[in-house]
PDB file of C-alpha atoms in Angstrom:
ATOM      1  CA  MET A   1     -12.890  11.118   2.213  1.00  0.00           C
ATOM      2  CA  ARG A   2     -11.692  10.417  -1.334  1.00  0.00           C
ATOM      3  CA  ALA A   3     -14.201   7.594  -1.491  1.00  0.00           C
ATOM      4  CA  GLU A   4     -17.016  10.014  -0.705  1.00  0.00           C
ATOM      5  CA  ALA A   5     -15.732  12.525  -3.258  1.00  0.00           C
ATOM      6  CA  GLU A   6     -15.617   9.828  -5.945  1.00  0.00           C
ATOM      7  CA  GLY A   7     -18.999   8.373  -5.023  1.00  0.00           C
ATOM      8  CA  TYR A   8     -18.190   4.968  -3.561  1.00  0.00           C
ATOM      9  CA  ALA A   9     -18.100   5.630   0.191  1.00  0.00           C
ATOM     10  CA  THR A  10     -19.860   3.085   2.401  1.00  0.00           C
ATOM     11  CA  PRO A  11     -22.688   4.209   4.721  1.00  0.00           C
ATOM     12  CA  ASP A  12     -20.360   3.846   7.719  1.00  0.00           C
ATOM     13  CA  GLU A  13     -17.685   5.985   6.053  1.00  0.00           C
ATOM     14  CA  SER A  14     -20.233   8.672   5.166  1.00  0.00           C
ATOM     15  CA  ALA A  15     -21.598   8.649   8.722  1.00  0.00           C
ATOM     16  CA  ALA A  16     -18.088   9.096  10.133  1.00  0.00           C
ATOM     17  CA  LEU A  17     -17.532  12.131   7.909  1.00  0.00           C
ATOM     18  CA  GLU A  18     -20.892  13.635   8.834  1.00  0.00           C
ATOM     19  CA  ALA A  19     -20.032  13.264  12.517  1.00  0.00           C
ATOM     20  CA  ASP A  20     -17.041  15.607  12.122  1.00  0.00           C
ATOM     21  CA  ARG A  21     -17.957  18.044   9.378  1.00  0.00           C
ATOM     22  CA  ALA A  22     -15.469  20.707  10.488  1.00  0.00           C
ATOM     23  CA  ASN A  23     -12.448  18.435  10.058  1.00  0.00           C
ATOM     24  CA  TRP A  24     -13.986  17.043   6.880  1.00  0.00           C
ATOM     25  CA  GLN A  25     -14.150  20.536   5.394  1.00  0.00           C
ATOM     26  CA  THR A  26     -10.616  21.403   6.530  1.00  0.00           C
ATOM     27  CA  ALA A  27      -9.200  18.229   5.017  1.00  0.00           C
ATOM     28  CA  LEU A  28     -11.052  18.797   1.734  1.00  0.00           C
ATOM     29  CA  VAL A  29      -9.610  22.307   1.434  1.00  0.00           C
ATOM     30  CA  ARG A  30      -6.114  20.935   2.101  1.00  0.00           C
ATOM     31  CA  LEU A  31      -6.539  18.188  -0.503  1.00  0.00           C
ATOM     32  CA  LEU A  32      -7.824  20.705  -3.047  1.00  0.00           C
ATOM     33  CA  ARG A  33      -4.764  22.896  -2.491  1.00  0.00           C
ATOM     34  CA  GLU A  34      -2.393  19.936  -2.801  1.00  0.00           C
ATOM     35  CA  THR A  35      -4.146  18.657  -5.917  1.00  0.00           C
ATOM     36  CA  LYS A  36      -3.942  22.113  -7.508  1.00  0.00           C
ATOM     37  CA  GLU A  37      -0.196  22.168  -6.862  1.00  0.00           C
ATOM     38  CA  HIS A  38       0.195  18.666  -8.328  1.00  0.00           C
ATOM     39  CA  LEU A  39      -1.837  19.734 -11.357  1.00  0.00           C
ATOM     40  CA  ALA A  40       0.424  22.739 -11.930  1.00  0.00           C
ATOM     41  CA  SER A  41       3.470  20.453 -11.770  1.00  0.00           C
ATOM     42  CA  ALA A  42       1.843  17.966 -14.145  1.00  0.00           C
ATOM     43  CA  ARG A  43       1.172  20.685 -16.708  1.00  0.00           C
ATOM     44  CA  ALA A  44       4.908  21.430 -16.748  1.00  0.00           C
ATOM     45  CA  LEU A  45       5.737  17.855 -17.733  1.00  0.00           C
ATOM     46  CA  THR A  46       6.935  16.883 -21.165  1.00  0.00           C
ATOM     47  CA  GLY A  47       6.558  13.576 -22.886  1.00  0.00           C
ATOM     48  CA  GLU A  48       3.790  11.201 -23.824  1.00  0.00           C
ATOM     49  CA  GLU A  49       2.520  10.702 -20.277  1.00  0.00           C
ATOM     50  CA  ARG A  50       1.733  14.411 -19.729  1.00  0.00           C
ATOM     51  CA  ALA A  51      -1.811  14.331 -21.130  1.00  0.00           C
ATOM     52  CA  GLN A  52      -2.879  11.366 -19.009  1.00  0.00           C
ATOM     53  CA  VAL A  53      -1.316  12.718 -15.814  1.00  0.00           C
ATOM     54  CA  VAL A  54      -2.946  16.129 -16.318  1.00  0.00           C
ATOM     55  CA  ALA A  55      -6.320  14.510 -17.035  1.00  0.00           C
ATOM     56  CA  ASP A  56      -6.084  12.404 -13.868  1.00  0.00           C
ATOM     57  CA  PHE A  57      -5.329  15.412 -11.657  1.00  0.00           C
ATOM     58  CA  GLU A  58      -8.037  17.502 -13.329  1.00  0.00           C
ATOM     59  CA  ALA A  59     -10.586  14.766 -12.641  1.00  0.00           C
ATOM     60  CA  GLU A  60      -9.421  14.494  -9.023  1.00  0.00           C
ATOM     61  CA  PHE A  61      -9.648  18.256  -8.559  1.00  0.00           C
ATOM     62  CA  ARG A  62     -13.204  18.367  -9.955  1.00  0.00           C
ATOM     63  CA  ALA A  63     -14.294  15.517  -7.694  1.00  0.00           C
ATOM     64  CA  LEU A  64     -12.865  17.203  -4.582  1.00  0.00           C
ATOM     65  CA  ASP A  65     -14.288  20.601  -5.580  1.00  0.00           C
ATOM     66  CA  ASP A  66     -17.737  19.059  -6.075  1.00  0.00           C
ATOM     67  CA  ALA A  67     -17.457  17.322  -2.698  1.00  0.00           C
ATOM     68  CA  LEU A  68     -16.643  20.634  -0.999  1.00  0.00           C
ATOM     69  CA  ALA A  69     -19.579  22.290  -2.775  1.00  0.00           C
ATOM     70  CA  ARG A  70     -21.916  19.587  -1.435  1.00  0.00           C
ATOM     71  CA  LEU A  71     -20.544  20.019   2.069  1.00  0.00           C
ATOM     72  CA  VAL A  72     -20.566  23.834   1.994  1.00  0.00           C
ATOM     73  CA  PRO A  73     -23.127  24.941  -0.630  1.00  0.00           C
ATOM     74  CA  ARG A  74     -22.075  28.025  -2.523  1.00  0.00           C
ATOM     75  CA  ARG A  75     -24.506  30.895  -2.133  1.00  0.00           C
ATOM     76  CA  GLU A  76     -26.061  32.335  -5.237  1.00  0.00           C
ATOM     77  CA  PRO A  77     -26.245  36.137  -5.388  1.00  0.00           C
ATOM     78  CA  GLU A  78     -29.663  37.322  -4.297  1.00  0.00           C
ATOM     79  CA  PRO A  79     -31.727  39.181  -6.918  1.00  0.00           C
ATOM     80  CA  ARG A  80     -32.250  42.828  -6.211  1.00  0.00           C
ATOM     81  CA  GLY A  81     -35.081  45.144  -7.095  1.00  0.00           C
ATOM     82  CA  ARG A  82     -37.626  42.404  -7.792  1.00  0.00           C
ATOM     83  CA  GLY A  83     -41.103  41.919  -6.361  1.00  0.00           C
ATOM     84  CA  GLY A  84     -41.324  45.520  -5.259  1.00  0.00           C
ATOM     85  CA  ALA A  85     -38.284  45.231  -2.970  1.00  0.00           C
ATOM     86  CA  GLU A  86     -36.027  48.213  -2.847  1.00  0.00           C
ATOM     87  CA  PRO A  87     -32.550  47.566  -4.264  1.00  0.00           C
ATOM     88  CA  GLU A  88     -29.831  47.406  -1.628  1.00  0.00           C
ATOM     89  CA  GLU A  89     -27.481  50.303  -1.326  1.00  0.00           C
ATOM     90  CA  PRO A  90     -23.947  49.395  -2.438  1.00  0.00           C
ATOM     91  CA  ALA A  91     -21.516  49.042   0.435  1.00  0.00           C
ATOM     92  CA  GLU A  92     -19.023  51.812   0.962  1.00  0.00           C
ATOM     93  CA  PRO A  93     -15.572  51.026  -0.453  1.00  0.00           C
ATOM     94  CA  GLY A  94     -13.148  49.757   2.170  1.00  0.00           C
ATOM     95  CA  PRO A  95      -9.444  50.530   2.549  1.00  0.00           C
ATOM     96  CA  VAL A  96      -6.985  48.499   0.483  1.00  0.00           C
ATOM     97  CA  GLN A  97      -4.898  46.483   2.943  1.00  0.00           C
ATOM     98  CA  VAL A  98      -2.249  43.785   2.873  1.00  0.00           C
ATOM     99  CA  HIS A  99      -3.539  40.307   3.673  1.00  0.00           C
ATOM    100  CA  VAL A 100      -1.811  36.970   4.124  1.00  0.00           C
ATOM    101  CA  SER A 101      -2.844  33.388   3.584  1.00  0.00           C
ATOM    102  CA  TRP A 102      -1.125  30.146   4.498  1.00  0.00           C
ATOM    103  CA  ALA A 103       0.381  27.557   2.157  1.00  0.00           C
ATOM    104  CA  PRO A 104       2.473  24.615   3.438  1.00  0.00           C
ATOM    105  CA  GLY A 105       5.700  26.169   4.686  1.00  0.00           C
ATOM    106  CA  ARG A 106       4.972  29.502   3.018  1.00  0.00           C
ATOM    107  CA  VAL A 107       3.132  32.753   3.628  1.00  0.00           C
ATOM    108  CA  VAL A 108       1.171  34.153   0.679  1.00  0.00           C
ATOM    109  CA  ALA A 109       0.672  37.945   0.597  1.00  0.00           C
ATOM    110  CA  TRP A 110      -1.906  39.854  -1.432  1.00  0.00           C
ATOM    111  CA  ALA A 111      -3.914  43.057  -1.076  1.00  0.00           C
ATOM    112  CA  GLY A 112      -7.511  44.126  -1.471  1.00  0.00           C
ATOM    113  CA  GLY A 113     -10.381  46.114  -0.072  1.00  0.00           C
ATOM    114  CA  ARG A 114     -14.164  46.047  -0.329  1.00  0.00           C
ATOM    115  CA  GLY A 115     -15.256  47.499  -3.653  1.00  0.00           C
ATOM    116  CA  GLN A 116     -11.676  48.414  -4.581  1.00  0.00           C
ATOM    117  CA  PRO A 117      -9.490  47.018  -7.395  1.00  0.00           C
ATOM    118  CA  SER A 118      -6.531  45.009  -6.183  1.00  0.00           C
ATOM    119  CA  PRO A 119      -3.141  46.694  -6.656  1.00  0.00           C
ATOM    120  CA  ASP A 120      -0.707  45.278  -9.177  1.00  0.00           C
ATOM    121  CA  GLY A 121       2.399  43.354  -8.184  1.00  0.00           C
ATOM    122  CA  ASN A 122       4.706  46.366  -7.907  1.00  0.00           C
ATOM    123  CA  ALA A 123       2.221  48.268  -5.758  1.00  0.00           C
ATOM    124  CA  LEU A 124       1.777  45.204  -3.554  1.00  0.00           C
ATOM    125  CA  LEU A 125       5.518  44.952  -2.966  1.00  0.00           C
ATOM    126  CA  ARG A 126       5.618  48.638  -2.022  1.00  0.00           C
ATOM    127  CA  MET A 127       2.769  48.099   0.451  1.00  0.00           C
ATOM    128  CA  LEU A 128       4.582  45.136   2.009  1.00  0.00           C
ATOM    129  CA  VAL A 129       7.790  47.113   2.478  1.00  0.00           C
ATOM    130  CA  ALA A 130       5.836  50.076   3.898  1.00  0.00           C
ATOM    131  CA  ALA A 131       4.239  47.692   6.401  1.00  0.00           C
ATOM    132  CA  GLY A 132       7.685  46.569   7.565  1.00  0.00           C
ATOM    133  CA  ALA A 133       7.940  43.272   5.669  1.00  0.00           C
ATOM    134  CA  PRO A 134      11.337  42.298   4.238  1.00  0.00           C
ATOM    135  CA  LYS A 135      11.918  43.590   0.722  1.00  0.00           C
ATOM    136  CA  PRO A 136      13.953  40.763  -0.856  1.00  0.00           C
ATOM    137  CA  GLY A 137      12.814  37.150  -0.985  1.00  0.00           C
ATOM    138  CA  TRP A 138       9.287  37.482  -2.365  1.00  0.00           C
ATOM    139  CA  ARG A 139       8.436  35.082  -5.186  1.00  0.00           C
ATOM    140  CA  PRO A 140       5.424  35.275  -7.526  1.00  0.00           C
ATOM    141  CA  HIS A 141       2.454  33.122  -6.474  1.00  0.00           C
ATOM    142  CA  ASP A 142      -0.776  32.230  -8.225  1.00  0.00           C
ATOM    143  CA  GLY A 143      -3.351  34.997  -7.968  1.00  0.00           C
ATOM    144  CA  VAL A 144      -5.714  34.913  -4.983  1.00  0.00           C
ATOM    145  CA  PRO A 145      -9.475  34.926  -5.781  1.00  0.00           C
ATOM    146  CA  VAL A 146     -11.177  37.935  -4.163  1.00  0.00           C
ATOM    147  CA  PRO A 147     -15.002  37.833  -4.029  1.00  0.00           C
ATOM    148  CA  GLY A 148     -16.620  40.411  -6.263  1.00  0.00           C
ATOM    149  CA  ILE A 149     -13.304  41.703  -7.591  1.00  0.00           C
ATOM    150  CA  GLY A 150     -11.487  38.912  -9.418  1.00  0.00           C
ATOM    151  CA  THR A 151      -7.968  37.685  -8.858  1.00  0.00           C
ATOM    152  CA  ALA A 152      -5.440  39.649  -6.825  1.00  0.00           C
ATOM    153  CA  PRO A 153      -1.706  39.418  -7.634  1.00  0.00           C
ATOM    154  CA  ALA A 154       0.154  37.591  -4.889  1.00  0.00           C
ATOM    155  CA  PHE A 155       3.665  36.818  -3.687  1.00  0.00           C
ATOM    156  CA  GLU A 156       4.973  34.123  -1.357  1.00  0.00           C
ATOM    157  CA  MET A 157       7.893  33.706   1.005  1.00  0.00           C
ATOM    158  CA  PRO A 158       9.065  30.779   3.169  1.00  0.00           C
ATOM    159  CA  VAL A 159       7.736  31.246   6.678  1.00  0.00           C
ATOM    160  CA  GLY A 160      11.220  31.074   8.184  1.00  0.00           C
ATOM    161  CA  GLU A 161      12.273  34.148   6.205  1.00  0.00           C
ATOM    162  CA  ILE A 162       9.305  36.270   7.260  1.00  0.00           C
ATOM    163  CA  LEU A 163       8.827  35.060  10.828  1.00  0.00           C
ATOM    164  CA  GLY A 164      10.211  38.261  12.352  1.00  0.00           C
ATOM    165  CA  TRP A 165       7.661  40.409  10.537  1.00  0.00           C
ATOM    166  CA  LEU A 166       4.828  38.107  11.562  1.00  0.00           C
ATOM    167  CA  VAL A 167       5.895  38.319  15.205  1.00  0.00           C
ATOM    168  CA  ALA A 168       5.974  42.117  14.911  1.00  0.00           C
ATOM    169  CA  ALA A 169       2.454  42.022  13.455  1.00  0.00           C
ATOM    170  CA  GLY A 170       1.312  39.860  16.341  1.00  0.00           C
ATOM    171  CA  ALA A 171       2.692  42.468  18.737  1.00  0.00           C
ATOM    172  CA  ASP A 172       0.857  45.279  16.844  1.00  0.00           C
ATOM    173  CA  GLN A 173       4.142  46.806  15.690  1.00  0.00           C
ATOM    174  CA  VAL A 174       3.228  47.150  12.015  1.00  0.00           C
ATOM    175  CA  GLY A 175       1.445  49.873  10.084  1.00  0.00           C
ATOM    176  CA  ASP A 176      -2.266  50.437   9.602  1.00  0.00           C
ATOM    177  CA  ASP A 177      -2.272  49.130   6.020  1.00  0.00           C
ATOM    178  CA  VAL A 178      -2.437  45.485   7.100  1.00  0.00           C
ATOM    179  CA  GLY A 179      -5.635  43.509   7.419  1.00  0.00           C
ATOM    180  CA  ALA A 180      -6.879  41.311  10.233  1.00  0.00           C
ATOM    181  CA  SER A 181      -5.392  38.219   8.587  1.00  0.00           C
ATOM    182  CA  VAL A 182      -1.871  39.620   9.071  1.00  0.00           C
ATOM    183  CA  ARG A 183      -2.466  40.318  12.764  1.00  0.00           C
ATOM    184  CA  TRP A 184      -4.099  36.923  13.275  1.00  0.00           C
ATOM    185  CA  MET A 185      -1.213  35.037  11.682  1.00  0.00           C
ATOM    186  CA  GLY A 186       1.152  37.248  13.642  1.00  0.00           C
ATOM    187  CA  ARG A 187      -0.421  36.134  16.916  1.00  0.00           C
ATOM    188  CA  VAL A 188      -0.034  32.517  15.835  1.00  0.00           C
ATOM    189  CA  ALA A 189       3.643  33.240  15.051  1.00  0.00           C
ATOM    190  CA  CYS A 190       4.157  34.836  18.479  1.00  0.00           C
ATOM    191  CA  TRP A 191       2.768  31.738  20.137  1.00  0.00           C
ATOM    192  CA  ALA A 192       4.923  29.485  17.980  1.00  0.00           C
ATOM    193  CA  VAL A 193       8.043  31.413  18.966  1.00  0.00           C
ATOM    194  CA  GLU A 194       7.112  31.392  22.662  1.00  0.00           C
ATOM    195  CA  LEU A 195       6.859  27.601  22.828  1.00  0.00           C
ATOM    196  CA  PRO A 196      10.549  26.795  22.212  1.00  0.00           C
ATOM    197  CA  ALA A 197      11.693  30.014  23.913  1.00  0.00           C
ATOM    198  CA  THR A 198      10.055  28.877  27.154  1.00  0.00           C
ATOM    199  CA  GLY A 199      11.033  25.236  26.702  1.00  0.00           C
ATOM    200  CA  ALA A 200       7.467  24.107  26.028  1.00  0.00           C
ATOM    201  CA  MET A 201       8.645  21.274  23.821  1.00  0.00           C
ATOM    202  CA  VAL A 202       8.544  17.524  24.285  1.00  0.00           C
ATOM    203  CA  PRO A 203      10.692  14.862  22.589  1.00  0.00           C
ATOM    204  CA  LEU A 204       9.177  12.055  20.577  1.00  0.00           C
ATOM    205  CA  LEU A 205      11.444   9.028  20.342  1.00  0.00           C
ATOM    206  CA  LYS A 206      11.261   6.884  17.219  1.00  0.00           C
ATOM    207  CA  ARG A 207      13.148   3.630  16.803  1.00  0.00           C
ATOM    208  CA  ARG A 208      14.617   2.577  13.490  1.00  0.00           C
ATOM    209  CA  PRO A 209      14.586  -1.217  13.618  1.00  0.00           C
ATOM    210  CA  ARG A 210      17.522  -3.115  12.195  1.00  0.00           C
ATOM    211  CA  ARG A 211      16.956  -4.743   8.861  1.00  0.00           C
ATOM    212  CA  GLY A 212      16.039  -8.374   9.284  1.00  0.00           C
ATOM    213  CA  ALA A 213      15.596  -8.084  13.059  1.00  0.00           C
ATOM    214  CA  ARG A 214      12.726  -9.733  14.879  1.00  0.00           C
ATOM    215  CA  ALA A 215       9.755  -7.680  16.006  1.00  0.00           C
ATOM    216  CA  SER A 216      10.668  -8.299  19.651  1.00  0.00           C
ATOM    217  CA  ASP A 217      14.203  -6.978  19.169  1.00  0.00           C
ATOM    218  CA  THR A 218      14.404  -3.566  20.857  1.00  0.00           C
ATOM    219  CA  ARG A 219      17.919  -2.825  19.665  1.00  0.00           C
ATOM    220  CA  GLY A 220      18.529  -0.375  16.874  1.00  0.00           C
ATOM    221  CA  SER A 221      19.080   3.313  16.226  1.00  0.00           C
ATOM    222  CA  TYR A 222      16.779   6.015  17.555  1.00  0.00           C
ATOM    223  CA  SER A 223      15.856   9.503  16.450  1.00  0.00           C
ATOM    224  CA  VAL A 224      14.339  12.343  18.458  1.00  0.00           C
ATOM    225  CA  ARG A 225      11.901  14.879  17.082  1.00  0.00           C
ATOM    226  CA  TRP A 226      10.991  17.881  19.191  1.00  0.00           C
ATOM    227  CA  THR A 227       7.345  18.902  19.051  1.00  0.00           C
ATOM    228  CA  PRO A 228       5.308  21.614  20.803  1.00  0.00           C
ATOM    229  CA  ALA A 229       3.890  20.692  24.174  1.00  0.00           C
ATOM    230  CA  VAL A 230       0.132  20.599  24.770  1.00  0.00           C
ATOM    231  CA  VAL A 231      -1.159  24.100  24.104  1.00  0.00           C
ATOM    232  CA  ASP A 232      -3.446  26.284  26.168  1.00  0.00           C
ATOM    233  CA  PRO A 233      -6.978  25.448  24.917  1.00  0.00           C
ATOM    234  CA  ASP A 234      -8.369  28.851  25.942  1.00  0.00           C
ATOM    235  CA  ARG A 235      -5.675  30.679  23.991  1.00  0.00           C
ATOM    236  CA  LEU A 236      -6.197  28.369  21.040  1.00  0.00           C
ATOM    237  CA  ALA A 237      -9.929  29.070  21.034  1.00  0.00           C
ATOM    238  CA  GLU A 238      -9.324  32.813  21.220  1.00  0.00           C
TER     239      GLU A 238
END
């Protein structure tokens, strides 16, 4: 994938990516997010190496962003009122609602509505509390781009600290000022909680071989990691 983004992928590698474009797109978005986080950390560095590290991450981010643009072309706004066509009526403003997005291990909250300015940070916190979310624990997060509006202020919280609210959202026990993204992530949280509650977990056994031991030596220490059992494909699709 990085080879394709940087322009040296082989024909076989390109064909493999084309055969699974959905996973290709998902992985590109994940890499872009990770690279953006690394870039932010690099910009906080001090010392002689900072400039080179920042330049490297900026180049990597541009390459990945260009690759995503080739895979999913960005639509240009259509001209209005040309060639005798009647200009489109502006859409009615929509309600300002709380929305959530996912970052690794964290839930990012922001607010917005069609044709409406995004509320500032203090107003967002008030909306979260009114919707039943915990009041303490929110940390500032980079603004979330909102099409046609700009950047919305955002806060984040570790998923373990907000899991109860997400489960309540999945059970439709939150207010009306939350968007579909909150209810969707809430349903995912409900499912995640159900799996261990019903014992739908399986152990994966991993051996730590002894240092210097032969490959055929099965002795050593072992660790167990519990993982979710195979999920219901119909529920997953829904």
